[in-house]
Amino acid sequence: MSLWYSGLGVSRGIAIGRVQKLSGGDLDIPEYSLAANEIEHEITRFYGAQRRAAEQLREVRAQIPANTPQDIAAFIDTHLLMIDDRSITESTVTHIRNGGVNAEAALRRTGDALAAVFEQMDDPYLRTRRDDVEHVVARIMRVLLKNDRHVSAHADRDGVPAVIVADDITPADIILLAQQSTAAFVTEYGGPLSHTAILARSLGIPAVVGVNNARRWLREGEHIIVDGQAGHLVAAPDERALRFYRRRQERDERYRRMLIRHKDDPAISRDGVKVRLLANIELSEDSKEAKRVGAEGVGLYRTEFLFMNRKTLPDENEQFEAYSSVVSAVNGPITIRTLDLGADKQVDSANRPGPKPSNPALGLRAIRLCLKDLDLFRTQIRALLRASALGQVQIMLPMISSTAEFRQARRLIEDERVQLHREGVAMGARVPVGAMIEVPAAALAAPMLARHAQFFSIGTNDLIQYTLAIDRGDDEINYLYDPLHPAVLRLIRMTIEAGDQAGIPVAMCGEMAGDPQYARLLLGLGLTEFSMHPSSVLEVKRIILDADIAALRLAVDHALNTTDIHELQDRLHQIGIG
């Protein structure tokens, strides 16, 4: 009898294979006290394990095929940097020396403390970087425990590939497994921004995460179907299920071939409305994928990566080089978001004295931090303005909540522009400055903000979180995170209308923009600029090509004017939403 399991589909595609379980997440970590004369030996043992763990990562990196996107190798580079990071090394040695405990126990204390710091971060993406800490700590730990053999996947005697089932998978293991006979990944933990999700999408391998007790309920070697779009698993499938999903595989392949044919078509709806499709990127290498799918530019480039996992702030020249490489690689406009980190950032030199904020999501973060630390902000602005000489740069200010904040930031930007001009530095003739609309206050004040901003970009992840007072990273309450909540939809519509009335562009760069199920709704709300992960561009374009936007606007207006929540939901379903 076939059994169905559900999780979160994070990398599309259908895979049919057999279960191969990976163990390793549940390490039995001993803890014991050391005699005084054993301390130095234990510290030496820890350093030895640290060096061996780094060697293993370098071995993995050397095995990456030359045609693999460079951002995949970047995951290994990040872990190599973290292995030597003082936050791991010094803390562990201190626990051994001062606490008198063995290396494994000391390393576990270090890992727990660092993971707790990331867990408190308000940005969902940065919070998932806790995985980096856990993976690096686990790799050193396995060496200490002499449990550090490489993983491998293998097809059975009939050539059926493996579906890897694990609690979590490190980037290094994913890269190794992807080169072997791996049909799909299934994990018990993780979300859409986890390493498994990002790497599986980049490698084009179906993946489902968050399948509770997957290793417990699935049997080693049994056949299984993985639906990476719906987030379903079918264990012990019967012939009927196998026929159905094989047809789905064939249909998906035809669909992908059809989508790519529209790569160079303009995104114009059936009733003649031009929509601009942009890509969200994190590394300069991501621009290649954006070009491959025909994105017209970049609607969101995050700059936080430059500031993470290091002890000193990047200076102006280092930032200029980084931004220049991205601007030069992008065809069309590129919207660069200024630093969006909170008080719990991982840059020692920028840590502020005093107690840690009790609620970082509402504290000194994003533009608030930049307006408090003017040297930090001015340095970044100078680098951005210099990079604008190489392309169509727009500067976006995150977490704006008032016109006063925005005007102060714009004055600082103008000051730096004037100063650079005096210094004879080349810059773009026009560098628009816009506001990221991601808190309800900004959406409600959008008509006033629009008098000062040159564009808006709606960040739906935070806008939904703050509007509904929901931390979507909290498993206890994330079921309340609802992009279709009437309050959220009205705030989005208010922002778009305010931009239209002021004659400034309004884009959306949050996850909602890249989810095909919301595309018709957003078109009906009046959105004409979408920015998303490159993998979603072609599918959203297909929806736009088939859409009658005038009819959608009438239908969405009709739906939002109802005062009954059930009637609203029915009307959205009739439009094909949700």
Coordinates of C-alpha atoms in Angstrom, one line a residue:
M1 CA 0.0 0.0 0.0
S2 CA 1.3 3.4 -1.0
L3 CA 2.0 5.9 1.9
W4 CA 2.0 9.6 1.5
Y5 CA 4.1 12.1 3.4
S6 CA 4.1 15.9 3.2
G7 CA 6.8 18.5 3.7
L8 CA 7.8 21.7 2.0
G9 CA 8.7 21.5 -1.7
V10 CA 11.8 23.7 -2.2
S11 CA 13.2 22.5 -5.5
R12 CA 10.8 21.5 -8.3
G13 CA 10.7 18.3 -10.3
I14 CA 9.6 14.7 -10.0
A15 CA 12.1 12.1 -8.9
I16 CA 11.6 8.3 -8.7
G17 CA 14.2 6.4 -6.8
R18 CA 14.9 4.4 -3.7
V19 CA 15.5 5.5 -0.1
Q20 CA 19.0 5.9 1.1
K21 CA 19.2 7.2 4.6
L22 CA 22.1 9.4 5.8
S23 CA 22.9 9.3 9.5
G24 CA 25.2 11.7 11.2
G25 CA 23.0 14.4 12.7
D26 CA 22.6 12.6 16.0
L27 CA 26.1 12.6 17.3
D28 CA 26.7 11.1 20.7
I29 CA 28.9 13.8 22.3
P30 CA 30.8 12.8 25.4
E31 CA 31.6 15.2 28.2
Y32 CA 34.2 14.7 30.9
S33 CA 36.5 16.8 33.1
L34 CA 40.2 17.0 32.4
A35 CA 43.1 16.9 34.8
A36 CA 45.3 20.0 34.7
N37 CA 48.1 18.2 32.9
E38 CA 45.6 17.1 30.1
I39 CA 44.5 20.6 29.1
E40 CA 47.2 21.4 26.5
H41 CA 47.0 18.0 24.9
E42 CA 43.2 18.5 24.5
I43 CA 43.7 21.9 22.9
T44 CA 46.2 20.3 20.5
R45 CA 43.7 17.6 19.7
F46 CA 41.1 20.3 18.9
Y47 CA 43.4 22.2 16.6
G48 CA 44.3 18.9 14.8
A49 CA 40.6 18.2 14.2
Q50 CA 40.1 21.7 13.0
R51 CA 42.9 21.3 10.4
R52 CA 41.6 18.0 9.3
A53 CA 38.1 19.4 8.8
A54 CA 39.5 22.2 6.7
E55 CA 41.4 19.6 4.6
Q56 CA 38.2 17.7 4.0
L57 CA 36.4 20.8 2.7
R58 CA 39.3 21.6 0.4
E59 CA 39.1 18.0 -0.9
V60 CA 35.4 18.5 -1.6
R61 CA 36.0 21.8 -3.3
A62 CA 38.7 20.3 -5.6
Q63 CA 36.1 17.7 -6.7
I64 CA 33.6 20.3 -7.9
P65 CA 33.2 20.1 -11.7
A66 CA 34.5 23.0 -13.7
N67 CA 31.1 23.8 -15.2
T68 CA 29.4 24.1 -11.7
P69 CA 28.1 27.6 -10.9
Q70 CA 30.6 29.5 -8.8
D71 CA 28.1 30.3 -6.1
I72 CA 28.0 26.6 -5.2
A73 CA 31.7 26.6 -4.5
A74 CA 31.1 29.7 -2.5
F75 CA 29.2 27.6 0.1
I76 CA 32.4 25.6 0.7
D77 CA 34.5 28.8 0.8
T78 CA 32.2 30.2 3.5
H79 CA 32.6 27.1 5.6
L80 CA 36.4 27.2 5.1
L81 CA 36.4 30.7 6.5
M82 CA 34.3 29.8 9.4
I83 CA 36.4 26.9 10.4
D84 CA 39.3 29.2 11.1
D85 CA 37.1 31.9 12.6
R86 CA 38.1 33.1 16.1
S87 CA 34.5 32.9 17.3
I88 CA 34.8 29.1 17.0
T89 CA 38.5 28.6 17.8
E90 CA 39.0 31.0 20.7
S91 CA 35.7 30.1 22.4
T92 CA 36.3 26.4 22.2
V93 CA 39.9 26.7 23.5
T94 CA 38.6 28.9 26.3
H95 CA 36.0 26.3 27.3
I96 CA 38.8 23.6 27.4
R97 CA 41.2 25.8 29.3
N98 CA 38.9 27.5 31.8
G99 CA 36.2 25.0 32.0
G100 CA 38.5 22.0 32.1
V101 CA 36.3 19.9 29.7
N102 CA 37.1 17.8 26.8
A103 CA 37.3 19.2 23.2
E104 CA 33.9 17.7 22.1
A105 CA 32.0 19.2 25.0
A106 CA 33.8 22.6 24.6
L107 CA 33.0 22.6 20.9
R108 CA 29.4 21.8 21.5
R109 CA 29.1 24.8 24.0
T110 CA 30.6 27.0 21.3
G111 CA 28.2 25.8 18.7
D112 CA 25.2 26.2 20.9
A113 CA 26.1 29.8 21.8
L114 CA 26.7 30.8 18.2
A115 CA 23.6 29.1 16.9
A116 CA 21.6 31.0 19.6
V117 CA 22.9 34.3 18.2
F118 CA 21.7 33.5 14.7
E119 CA 18.4 32.2 16.0
Q120 CA 17.7 35.7 17.4
M121 CA 18.2 37.4 14.1
D122 CA 15.1 39.0 12.6
D123 CA 16.0 38.5 8.9
P124 CA 14.7 35.1 7.8
Y125 CA 17.7 34.6 5.5
L126 CA 20.3 35.5 8.0
R127 CA 18.6 33.3 10.6
T128 CA 19.0 30.3 8.4
R129 CA 22.8 31.0 8.4
R130 CA 22.7 29.2 11.7
D131 CA 23.0 26.1 9.5
D132 CA 26.5 27.2 8.6
V133 CA 27.6 27.3 12.2
E134 CA 26.0 23.9 12.9
H135 CA 27.5 22.3 9.8
V136 CA 31.0 23.6 10.5
V137 CA 30.8 22.6 14.1
A138 CA 29.5 19.1 13.2
R139 CA 32.3 18.6 10.7
I140 CA 35.0 19.3 13.3
M141 CA 33.0 17.2 15.8
R142 CA 33.0 14.2 13.5
V143 CA 36.8 14.4 13.2
L144 CA 37.1 14.5 17.0
L145 CA 34.7 11.5 17.3
K146 CA 36.5 9.7 14.4
N147 CA 33.2 9.6 12.5
D148 CA 34.2 11.6 9.5
R149 CA 34.0 9.4 6.4
H150 CA 32.6 10.9 3.2
V151 CA 29.0 10.2 2.2
S152 CA 28.2 8.5 -1.0
A153 CA 25.1 7.7 -3.1
H154 CA 24.7 4.7 -5.3
A155 CA 22.1 3.3 -7.6
D156 CA 20.9 -0.3 -7.0
R157 CA 21.6 -3.2 -9.3
D158 CA 18.7 -2.2 -11.6
G159 CA 20.1 1.3 -12.0
V160 CA 17.4 3.0 -9.8
P161 CA 19.0 6.1 -8.3
A162 CA 19.0 7.1 -4.7
V163 CA 16.7 9.5 -2.9
I164 CA 18.8 10.8 0.0
V165 CA 16.8 11.0 3.3
A166 CA 18.5 12.8 6.2
D167 CA 17.8 15.1 9.1
D168 CA 19.8 17.8 7.4
I169 CA 22.6 17.7 4.8
T170 CA 25.7 19.9 4.7
P171 CA 26.6 21.8 1.6
A172 CA 29.7 19.7 1.1
D173 CA 27.7 16.5 1.3
I174 CA 25.1 17.9 -1.2
I175 CA 27.8 18.8 -3.7
L176 CA 29.4 15.3 -3.4
L177 CA 26.0 13.5 -3.6
A178 CA 24.9 15.6 -6.6
Q179 CA 27.8 14.2 -8.6
Q180 CA 26.8 10.6 -7.8
S181 CA 23.5 8.7 -8.4
T182 CA 21.2 11.1 -6.5
A183 CA 17.6 11.6 -7.8
A184 CA 16.3 13.9 -5.0
F185 CA 16.9 15.2 -1.4
V186 CA 14.5 14.8 1.5
T187 CA 15.3 16.3 4.9
E188 CA 13.5 16.4 8.2
Y189 CA 14.5 20.0 8.8
G190 CA 15.0 23.2 6.7
G191 CA 13.0 25.8 4.9
P192 CA 13.0 27.5 1.5
L193 CA 16.2 29.5 2.4
S194 CA 18.1 26.5 3.8
H195 CA 21.3 25.3 2.2
T196 CA 19.5 22.1 1.0
A197 CA 16.9 24.3 -0.8
I198 CA 19.3 26.8 -2.3
L199 CA 21.8 24.2 -3.5
A200 CA 19.1 21.7 -4.8
R201 CA 17.6 24.5 -6.8
S202 CA 21.0 25.6 -8.2
L203 CA 21.8 22.0 -9.1
G204 CA 18.3 21.3 -10.6
I205 CA 17.6 18.4 -8.2
P206 CA 14.1 17.9 -6.7
A207 CA 14.0 18.4 -2.9
V208 CA 11.4 18.4 -0.1
V209 CA 12.3 19.6 3.4
G210 CA 10.6 19.6 6.7
V211 CA 9.3 16.0 6.5
N212 CA 8.9 15.1 10.1
N213 CA 10.4 11.8 11.2
A214 CA 11.2 10.9 7.5
R215 CA 14.1 8.7 8.6
R216 CA 11.9 6.9 11.1
W217 CA 9.0 6.1 8.8
L218 CA 10.8 5.4 5.5
R219 CA 12.5 2.1 5.0
E220 CA 16.1 1.8 3.6
G221 CA 16.0 0.7 -0.1
E222 CA 12.2 1.1 -0.6
H223 CA 11.0 2.8 -3.8
I224 CA 9.8 6.4 -3.4
I225 CA 8.4 9.2 -5.5
V226 CA 9.4 12.8 -4.6
D227 CA 7.3 15.7 -5.9
G228 CA 9.5 18.7 -5.3
Q229 CA 6.8 21.2 -6.3
A230 CA 3.9 20.0 -4.1
G231 CA 6.2 18.8 -1.3
H232 CA 4.8 15.2 -1.4
L233 CA 6.5 11.9 -1.0
V234 CA 4.9 8.6 -2.1
A235 CA 6.5 5.6 -0.4
A236 CA 6.0 2.1 -1.8
P237 CA 4.1 3.5 -4.8
D238 CA 1.9 1.1 -6.8
E239 CA 1.9 0.8 -10.5
R240 CA -0.9 3.4 -10.8
A241 CA 1.1 6.0 -8.9
L242 CA 4.2 5.2 -10.9
R243 CA 2.4 5.7 -14.2
F244 CA 0.9 9.0 -13.0
Y245 CA 4.2 10.4 -11.9
R246 CA 6.1 9.2 -15.0
R247 CA 3.6 11.1 -17.1
R248 CA 4.1 14.1 -14.8
Q249 CA 7.9 13.9 -15.5
E250 CA 7.3 13.9 -19.2
R251 CA 4.8 16.7 -19.0
D252 CA 7.2 18.8 -16.8
E253 CA 10.0 18.3 -19.3
R254 CA 7.8 19.5 -22.1
Y255 CA 6.7 22.5 -20.0
R256 CA 10.3 23.5 -19.3
R257 CA 11.1 23.3 -23.0
M258 CA 8.1 25.5 -23.7
L259 CA 9.0 28.1 -21.0
I260 CA 12.5 28.6 -22.3
R261 CA 11.1 29.4 -25.7
H262 CA 9.6 32.6 -24.2
K263 CA 12.9 33.7 -22.8
D264 CA 13.3 36.6 -25.2
D265 CA 9.6 37.5 -25.4
P266 CA 8.6 40.8 -23.8
A267 CA 6.3 40.2 -20.8
I268 CA 3.1 41.8 -22.3
S269 CA -0.3 40.6 -21.2
R270 CA -3.1 39.7 -23.6
D271 CA -4.6 43.2 -23.2
G272 CA -1.3 44.9 -23.9
V273 CA 0.1 45.8 -20.5
K274 CA 3.9 45.7 -20.3
V275 CA 5.3 44.1 -17.1
R276 CA 8.9 44.2 -16.1
L277 CA 10.4 41.0 -14.7
L278 CA 13.6 41.4 -12.7
A279 CA 15.8 39.0 -10.7
N280 CA 16.8 38.9 -7.0
I281 CA 20.5 38.0 -6.8
E282 CA 23.0 37.5 -4.0
L283 CA 26.3 37.0 -5.8
S284 CA 27.6 38.4 -9.1
E285 CA 27.6 34.8 -10.5
D286 CA 23.8 34.8 -10.0
S287 CA 23.5 37.4 -12.8
K288 CA 24.3 34.6 -15.3
E289 CA 21.2 32.7 -14.4
A290 CA 19.2 36.0 -14.5
K291 CA 20.4 36.5 -18.1
R292 CA 19.7 32.9 -19.0
V293 CA 16.0 33.3 -18.2
G294 CA 15.7 36.7 -19.8
A295 CA 15.3 38.9 -16.6
E296 CA 15.4 42.6 -17.6
G297 CA 17.6 43.6 -14.7
V298 CA 18.0 43.1 -11.0
G299 CA 15.3 44.3 -8.6
L300 CA 17.2 43.3 -5.4
Y301 CA 20.8 42.9 -4.7
R302 CA 21.6 42.3 -1.0
T303 CA 24.8 43.7 0.3
E304 CA 24.9 41.9 3.7
F305 CA 27.3 39.2 2.5
L306 CA 30.2 41.6 2.4
F307 CA 29.8 42.3 6.1
M308 CA 29.3 38.8 7.4
N309 CA 31.7 36.2 8.9
R310 CA 34.5 38.7 9.3
K311 CA 36.1 40.7 12.1
T312 CA 36.5 44.0 10.3
L313 CA 34.2 46.1 8.2
P314 CA 34.9 46.2 4.4
D315 CA 36.4 49.6 3.5
E316 CA 35.2 51.8 0.6
N317 CA 37.5 50.3 -2.0
E318 CA 36.6 46.7 -1.1
Q319 CA 32.9 47.5 -1.3
F320 CA 33.5 49.4 -4.6
E321 CA 35.2 46.4 -6.1
A322 CA 32.4 44.1 -5.0
Y323 CA 29.6 46.3 -6.2
S324 CA 31.4 47.1 -9.5
S325 CA 31.7 43.4 -10.3
V326 CA 27.9 42.9 -9.9
V327 CA 26.9 46.1 -11.7
S328 CA 29.2 45.2 -14.7
A329 CA 27.7 41.7 -14.8
V330 CA 24.1 42.8 -15.0
N331 CA 22.2 43.8 -18.1
G332 CA 19.7 46.6 -17.3
P333 CA 19.0 48.4 -14.1
I334 CA 20.2 47.0 -10.7
T335 CA 18.6 48.0 -7.4
I336 CA 21.1 47.7 -4.6
R337 CA 19.8 47.6 -1.0
T338 CA 21.9 49.3 1.6
L339 CA 23.0 47.3 4.6
D340 CA 20.1 45.4 6.2
L341 CA 21.5 44.0 9.4
G342 CA 20.4 44.3 13.0
A343 CA 22.1 45.0 16.3
D344 CA 23.1 41.3 16.4
K345 CA 25.3 41.5 13.3
Q346 CA 28.4 39.3 13.0
V347 CA 30.9 42.1 12.6
D348 CA 32.9 42.6 15.7
S349 CA 34.0 46.2 14.9
A350 CA 30.4 47.2 14.5
N351 CA 29.0 45.6 17.7
R352 CA 27.6 48.2 19.9
P353 CA 28.1 48.4 23.7
G354 CA 25.3 47.9 26.1
P355 CA 22.7 45.2 26.6
K356 CA 21.5 43.1 23.6
P357 CA 18.1 44.2 22.3
S358 CA 15.2 42.1 23.6
N359 CA 13.5 42.2 20.2
P360 CA 16.0 42.7 17.4
A361 CA 13.3 42.7 14.7
L362 CA 12.0 45.9 16.1
G363 CA 15.3 47.4 17.2
L364 CA 18.4 49.0 15.7
R365 CA 18.5 47.4 12.3
A366 CA 18.6 48.3 8.6
I367 CA 18.3 52.1 7.9
R368 CA 18.0 52.8 11.6
L369 CA 21.5 51.3 12.2
C370 CA 22.9 53.2 9.2
L371 CA 21.5 56.5 10.4
K372 CA 23.1 55.8 13.8
D373 CA 26.4 54.7 12.5
L374 CA 27.1 57.4 9.9
D375 CA 30.6 56.2 9.0
L376 CA 29.2 52.8 8.1
F377 CA 26.5 54.3 5.9
R378 CA 28.7 57.0 4.3
T379 CA 31.3 54.5 3.3
Q380 CA 28.8 52.2 1.7
I381 CA 27.1 55.1 -0.1
R382 CA 30.4 56.3 -1.6
A383 CA 31.2 52.9 -2.9
L384 CA 27.7 52.6 -4.4
L385 CA 27.9 56.0 -6.1
R386 CA 31.3 55.1 -7.5
A387 CA 29.9 51.8 -8.9
S388 CA 27.0 53.7 -10.5
A389 CA 29.5 54.9 -13.1
L390 CA 29.4 51.4 -14.5
G391 CA 25.7 50.8 -14.9
Q392 CA 22.1 51.8 -14.0
V393 CA 22.3 51.7 -10.2
Q394 CA 19.4 52.4 -7.9
I395 CA 19.8 52.7 -4.2
M396 CA 17.1 51.2 -2.0
L397 CA 16.8 52.0 1.7
P398 CA 15.4 49.1 3.8
M399 CA 12.9 49.3 6.7
I400 CA 11.9 52.9 6.1
S401 CA 9.1 53.8 8.5
S402 CA 8.8 57.6 8.2
T403 CA 9.5 60.4 5.8
A404 CA 12.0 61.9 8.3
E405 CA 14.2 58.8 8.1
F406 CA 14.0 58.8 4.3
R407 CA 14.8 62.4 3.9
Q408 CA 17.8 62.2 6.3
A409 CA 19.2 59.3 4.4
R410 CA 18.7 61.1 1.1
R411 CA 20.5 64.2 2.5
L412 CA 23.5 62.0 3.4
I413 CA 23.5 60.4 0.0
E414 CA 23.4 63.8 -1.6
D415 CA 26.3 65.0 0.6
E416 CA 28.4 62.1 -0.5
R417 CA 27.5 62.7 -4.2
V418 CA 28.6 66.3 -3.9
Q419 CA 31.8 65.4 -2.1
L420 CA 32.7 62.7 -4.8
H421 CA 32.0 65.3 -7.5
R422 CA 34.4 67.7 -5.9
E423 CA 37.0 64.9 -5.8
G424 CA 36.5 64.3 -9.5
V425 CA 35.2 60.8 -9.1
A426 CA 33.1 59.3 -11.9
M427 CA 29.4 58.5 -11.0
G428 CA 26.2 57.7 -12.9
A429 CA 24.3 60.8 -14.1
R430 CA 21.2 59.6 -12.3
V431 CA 21.1 57.3 -9.2
P432 CA 17.4 57.0 -8.1
V433 CA 16.9 56.5 -4.3
G434 CA 13.9 54.5 -3.3
A435 CA 12.2 53.1 -0.2
M436 CA 11.6 49.5 0.6
I437 CA 8.1 49.2 1.8
E438 CA 8.2 46.5 4.4
V439 CA 6.5 47.8 7.6
P440 CA 2.8 48.8 7.8
A441 CA 3.7 52.4 8.7
A442 CA 5.5 52.8 5.4
A443 CA 2.6 51.4 3.4
L444 CA 0.1 53.6 5.3
A445 CA 2.3 56.7 4.7
A446 CA 3.1 55.8 1.1
P447 CA 1.4 58.9 -0.3
M448 CA 3.7 61.1 1.8
L449 CA 6.8 58.9 1.2
A450 CA 6.1 59.0 -2.6
R451 CA 6.8 62.8 -2.5
H452 CA 10.4 62.1 -1.6
A453 CA 11.2 58.6 -3.0
Q454 CA 12.0 57.9 -6.6
F455 CA 10.7 54.4 -6.5
F456 CA 9.1 51.9 -4.1
S457 CA 9.9 48.2 -3.7
I458 CA 7.5 46.1 -1.6
G459 CA 9.3 43.6 0.7
T460 CA 6.5 41.2 1.4
N461 CA 8.3 38.9 3.8
D462 CA 8.7 41.5 6.4
L463 CA 5.5 43.4 5.5
I464 CA 3.4 40.3 6.2
Q465 CA 5.4 39.5 9.4
Y466 CA 5.0 43.0 10.8
T467 CA 1.4 43.4 9.7
L468 CA 0.2 40.1 11.3
A469 CA 2.7 40.2 14.2
I470 CA 3.9 36.7 13.0
D471 CA 7.4 35.4 13.2
R472 CA 7.3 32.9 10.3
G473 CA 10.4 31.2 11.6
D474 CA 8.6 30.2 14.7
D475 CA 7.1 26.7 14.2
E476 CA 4.5 27.3 16.8
I477 CA 2.7 30.1 15.1
N478 CA 3.9 30.3 11.5
Y479 CA 0.6 28.8 10.3
L480 CA -0.7 32.3 10.8
Y481 CA 1.6 33.8 8.2
D482 CA -0.8 34.5 5.4
P483 CA 0.0 36.5 2.3
L484 CA -3.7 36.6 1.4
H485 CA -4.8 38.2 4.7
P486 CA -7.0 41.2 3.8
A487 CA -4.8 43.6 5.8
V488 CA -1.8 42.6 3.8
L489 CA -3.6 42.9 0.4
R490 CA -4.9 46.3 1.3
L491 CA -1.4 47.6 2.3
I492 CA 0.0 46.3 -1.0
R493 CA -2.7 48.0 -3.0
M494 CA -2.3 51.3 -1.0
T495 CA 1.4 51.3 -1.8
I496 CA 0.9 50.6 -5.5
E497 CA -1.8 53.3 -5.7
A498 CA 0.4 55.8 -4.0
G499 CA 3.2 55.1 -6.4
D500 CA 0.9 55.4 -9.4
Q501 CA -0.5 58.7 -8.2
A502 CA 3.0 60.1 -7.6
G503 CA 4.2 58.8 -10.9
I504 CA 7.0 56.7 -9.4
P505 CA 7.7 53.0 -10.2
V506 CA 6.5 50.3 -7.7
A507 CA 8.2 46.9 -7.7
M508 CA 7.9 43.9 -5.4
C509 CA 11.0 42.0 -4.4
G510 CA 9.6 39.7 -1.7
E511 CA 8.9 36.0 -2.1
M512 CA 5.3 36.7 -3.0
A513 CA 6.4 38.2 -6.3
G514 CA 8.1 34.9 -7.4
D515 CA 5.3 32.6 -6.4
P516 CA 3.2 31.8 -9.5
Q517 CA 0.1 31.2 -7.4
Y518 CA 0.0 35.0 -6.5
A519 CA 1.0 36.4 -9.9
R520 CA -2.6 36.9 -11.1
L521 CA -3.5 38.6 -7.8
L522 CA -0.6 41.0 -8.0
L523 CA -1.4 41.9 -11.6
G524 CA -4.9 42.6 -10.4
L525 CA -3.6 44.8 -7.6
G526 CA -1.8 46.8 -10.3
L527 CA 1.7 45.6 -9.9
T528 CA 3.8 45.9 -13.1
E529 CA 7.3 45.2 -11.8
F530 CA 8.2 41.8 -10.3
S531 CA 11.6 40.8 -8.9
M532 CA 12.2 37.2 -7.9
H533 CA 14.6 34.3 -7.8
P534 CA 15.7 33.7 -11.4
S535 CA 14.2 30.2 -11.4
S536 CA 10.7 31.7 -11.2
V537 CA 11.0 34.3 -14.0
L538 CA 9.8 32.2 -16.9
E539 CA 6.8 30.7 -15.1
V540 CA 5.6 34.1 -14.0
K541 CA 6.1 35.4 -17.5
R542 CA 3.9 32.6 -18.9
I543 CA 1.1 33.7 -16.5
I544 CA 1.5 37.3 -17.6
L545 CA 1.4 36.4 -21.3
D546 CA -1.9 34.6 -20.7
A547 CA -3.4 37.3 -18.5
D548 CA -6.1 39.9 -19.2
I549 CA -5.0 42.5 -16.6
A550 CA -7.9 44.8 -16.9
A551 CA -10.3 41.9 -16.1
L552 CA -8.0 40.9 -13.2
R553 CA -8.1 44.4 -11.8
L554 CA -11.9 44.4 -11.8
A555 CA -12.1 41.0 -10.2
V556 CA -9.5 41.8 -7.5
D557 CA -11.2 45.1 -6.7
H558 CA -14.5 43.3 -6.4
A559 CA -12.9 40.7 -4.1
L560 CA -11.2 43.3 -1.8
N561 CA -14.4 45.3 -1.5
T562 CA -16.2 42.5 0.3
T563 CA -16.4 42.7 4.1
D564 CA -16.8 38.9 4.5
I565 CA -13.6 36.9 4.8
H566 CA -15.2 33.7 3.4
E567 CA -16.6 35.6 0.4
L568 CA -13.2 37.2 -0.1
Q569 CA -11.5 33.8 -0.2
D570 CA -14.2 32.4 -2.6
R571 CA -13.6 35.3 -4.9
L572 CA -9.9 34.9 -4.9
H573 CA -10.3 31.2 -5.6
Q574 CA -12.5 32.1 -8.6
I575 CA -9.7 34.3 -9.9
G576 CA -7.4 31.3 -9.5
I577 CA -5.5 32.5 -6.4
G578 CA -4.6 30.6 -3.3

